[in-house]
mmCIF file of C-alpha atoms in Angstrom:
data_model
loop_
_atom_site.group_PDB
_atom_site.id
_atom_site.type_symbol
_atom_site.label_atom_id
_atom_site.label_comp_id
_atom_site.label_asym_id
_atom_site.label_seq_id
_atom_site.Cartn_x
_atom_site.Cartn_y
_atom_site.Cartn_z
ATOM 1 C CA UNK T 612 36.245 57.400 22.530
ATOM 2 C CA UNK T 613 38.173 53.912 22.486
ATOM 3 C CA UNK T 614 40.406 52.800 25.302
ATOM 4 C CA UNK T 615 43.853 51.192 25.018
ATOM 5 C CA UNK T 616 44.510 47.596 25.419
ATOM 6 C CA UNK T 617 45.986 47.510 28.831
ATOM 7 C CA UNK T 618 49.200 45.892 28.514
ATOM 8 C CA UNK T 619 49.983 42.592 30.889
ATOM 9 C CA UNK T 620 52.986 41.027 31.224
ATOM 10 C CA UNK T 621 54.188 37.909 29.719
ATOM 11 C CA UNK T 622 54.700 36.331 33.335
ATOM 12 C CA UNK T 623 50.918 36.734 33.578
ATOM 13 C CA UNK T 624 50.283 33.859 30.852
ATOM 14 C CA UNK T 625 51.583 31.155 33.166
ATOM 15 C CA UNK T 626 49.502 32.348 36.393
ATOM 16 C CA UNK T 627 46.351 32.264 34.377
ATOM 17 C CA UNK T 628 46.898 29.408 32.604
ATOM 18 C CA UNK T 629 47.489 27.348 35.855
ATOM 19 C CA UNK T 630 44.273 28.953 37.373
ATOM 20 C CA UNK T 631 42.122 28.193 34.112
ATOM 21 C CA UNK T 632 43.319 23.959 34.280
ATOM 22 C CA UNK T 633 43.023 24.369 37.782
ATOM 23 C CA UNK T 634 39.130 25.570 37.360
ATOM 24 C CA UNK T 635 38.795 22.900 34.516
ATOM 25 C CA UNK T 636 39.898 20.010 36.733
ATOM 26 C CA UNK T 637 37.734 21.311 39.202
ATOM 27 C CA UNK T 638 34.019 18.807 38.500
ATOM 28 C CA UNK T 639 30.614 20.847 38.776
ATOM 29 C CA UNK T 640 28.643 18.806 41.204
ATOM 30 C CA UNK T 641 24.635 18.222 41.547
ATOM 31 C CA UNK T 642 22.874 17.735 44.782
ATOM 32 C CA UNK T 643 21.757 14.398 45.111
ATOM 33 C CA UNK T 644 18.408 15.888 45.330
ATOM 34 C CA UNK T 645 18.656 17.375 41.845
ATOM 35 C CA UNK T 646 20.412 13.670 40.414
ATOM 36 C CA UNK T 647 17.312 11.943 41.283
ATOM 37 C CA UNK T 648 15.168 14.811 39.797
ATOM 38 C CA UNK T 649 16.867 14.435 36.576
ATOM 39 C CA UNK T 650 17.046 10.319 36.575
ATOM 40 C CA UNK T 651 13.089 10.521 38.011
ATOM 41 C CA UNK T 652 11.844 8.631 34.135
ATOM 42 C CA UNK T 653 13.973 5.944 34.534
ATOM 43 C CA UNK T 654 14.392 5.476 38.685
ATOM 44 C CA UNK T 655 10.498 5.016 37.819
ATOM 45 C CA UNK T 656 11.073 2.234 34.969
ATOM 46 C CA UNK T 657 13.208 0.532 36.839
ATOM 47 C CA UNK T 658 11.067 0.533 40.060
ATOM 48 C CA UNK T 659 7.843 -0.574 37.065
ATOM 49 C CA UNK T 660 10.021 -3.308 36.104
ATOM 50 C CA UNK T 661 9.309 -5.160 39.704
ATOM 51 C CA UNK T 662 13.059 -3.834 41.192
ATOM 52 C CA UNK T 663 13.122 -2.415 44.537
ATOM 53 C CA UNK T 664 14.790 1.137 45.638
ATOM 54 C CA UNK T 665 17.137 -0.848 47.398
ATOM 55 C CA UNK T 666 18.417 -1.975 43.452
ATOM 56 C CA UNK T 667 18.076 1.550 42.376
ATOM 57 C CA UNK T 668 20.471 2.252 45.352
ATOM 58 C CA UNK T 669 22.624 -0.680 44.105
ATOM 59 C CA UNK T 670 23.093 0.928 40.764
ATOM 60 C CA UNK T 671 24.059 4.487 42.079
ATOM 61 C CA UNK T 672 26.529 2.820 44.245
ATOM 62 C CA UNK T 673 27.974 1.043 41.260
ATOM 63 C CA UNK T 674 28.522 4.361 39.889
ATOM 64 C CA UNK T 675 30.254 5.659 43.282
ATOM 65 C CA UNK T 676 26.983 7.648 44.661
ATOM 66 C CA UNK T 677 26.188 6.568 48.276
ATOM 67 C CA UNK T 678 22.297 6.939 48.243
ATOM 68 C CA UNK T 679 20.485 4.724 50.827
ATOM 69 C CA UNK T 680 17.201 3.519 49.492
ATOM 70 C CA UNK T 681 14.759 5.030 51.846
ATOM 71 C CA UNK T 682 17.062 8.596 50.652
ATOM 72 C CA UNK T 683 16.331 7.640 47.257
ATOM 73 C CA UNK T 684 12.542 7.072 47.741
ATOM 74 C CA UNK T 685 12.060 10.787 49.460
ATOM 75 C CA UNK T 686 13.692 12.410 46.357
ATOM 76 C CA UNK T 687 12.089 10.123 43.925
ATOM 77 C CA UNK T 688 8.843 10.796 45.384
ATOM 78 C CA UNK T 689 9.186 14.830 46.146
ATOM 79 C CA UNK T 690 10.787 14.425 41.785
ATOM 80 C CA UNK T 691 7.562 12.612 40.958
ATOM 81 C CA UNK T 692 4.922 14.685 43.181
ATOM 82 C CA UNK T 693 6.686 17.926 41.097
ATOM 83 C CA UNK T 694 6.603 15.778 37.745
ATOM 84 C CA UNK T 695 3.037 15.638 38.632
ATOM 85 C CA UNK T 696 2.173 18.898 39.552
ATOM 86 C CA UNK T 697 3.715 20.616 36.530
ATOM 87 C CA UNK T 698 1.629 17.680 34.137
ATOM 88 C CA UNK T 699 -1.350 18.295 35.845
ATOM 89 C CA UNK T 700 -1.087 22.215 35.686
ATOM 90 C CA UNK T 701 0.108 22.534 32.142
ATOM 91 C CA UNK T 702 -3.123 19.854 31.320
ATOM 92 C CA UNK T 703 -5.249 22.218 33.577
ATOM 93 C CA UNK T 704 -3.814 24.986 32.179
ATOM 94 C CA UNK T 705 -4.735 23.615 28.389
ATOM 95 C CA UNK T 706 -8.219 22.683 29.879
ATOM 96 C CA UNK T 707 -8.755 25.707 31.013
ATOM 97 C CA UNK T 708 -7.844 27.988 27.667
ATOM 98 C CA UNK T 709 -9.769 25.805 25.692
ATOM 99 C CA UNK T 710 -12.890 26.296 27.695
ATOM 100 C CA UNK T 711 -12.274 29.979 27.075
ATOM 101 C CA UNK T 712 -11.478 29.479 23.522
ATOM 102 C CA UNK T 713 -14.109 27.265 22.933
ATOM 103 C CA UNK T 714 -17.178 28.606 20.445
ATOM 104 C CA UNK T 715 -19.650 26.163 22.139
ATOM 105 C CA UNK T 716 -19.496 27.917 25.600
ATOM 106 C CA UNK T 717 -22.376 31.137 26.273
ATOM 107 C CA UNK T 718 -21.067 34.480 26.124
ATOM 108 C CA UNK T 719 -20.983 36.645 29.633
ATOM 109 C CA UNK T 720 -24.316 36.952 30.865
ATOM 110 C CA UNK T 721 -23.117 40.223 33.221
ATOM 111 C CA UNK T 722 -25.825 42.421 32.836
ATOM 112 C CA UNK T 723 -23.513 45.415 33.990
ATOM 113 C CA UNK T 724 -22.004 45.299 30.455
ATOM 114 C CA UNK T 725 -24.933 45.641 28.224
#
């Protein structure tokens, strides 16, 4: 069984309209927390290339983001500890299903199973 399209009235249109450009104008944010996770590749260039967080602070300013340096380390560091983490567990992860895949390693050696 199909329902009818409800009717709505033509002095709706307005009302919505001004709450959809309203919700359009409105900018999604990031927590600055989250920024530094995303910009964590080149925050760590930048820092390789000799320049201090203090510079990487410089540049976020210039782009109207107050982030003191010793801010900016914390979150570069917690972004680059989780960088890590997920590296090193997707590489253990790989090390660990090719030892299991591998043809060179013995079989079980559980006597309960023979």
């Amino acid at each position: 069984m199909s329902r009818k399209p409800k009717a709505v009235p033509l002095s709706k249109i307005e009302d919505i309209q001004t709450s959809l450009k309203q919700k359009a104008a409105t900018p999604k944010t990031i927590s600055l927390s989250d920024l530094v996770l995303s910009l964590a590749k080149p925050i760590q260039d930048m820092l390789d290339a000799g320049y201090s967080y203090e510079d990487v602070s410089d540049v976020f300013k210039g782009h109207g983001v107050e982030l003191a340096a010793s801010g900016l380390k914390s979150f570069h560091k917690k972004a680059s500890t989780s960088t890590d983490n997920n590296l090193s567990n997707s590489s253990s992860d790989k090390a660990v299903e090719e030892s299991v895949n591998s043809d060179s390693e013995p079989e079980s050696t559980d006597s309960s199973t023979t």
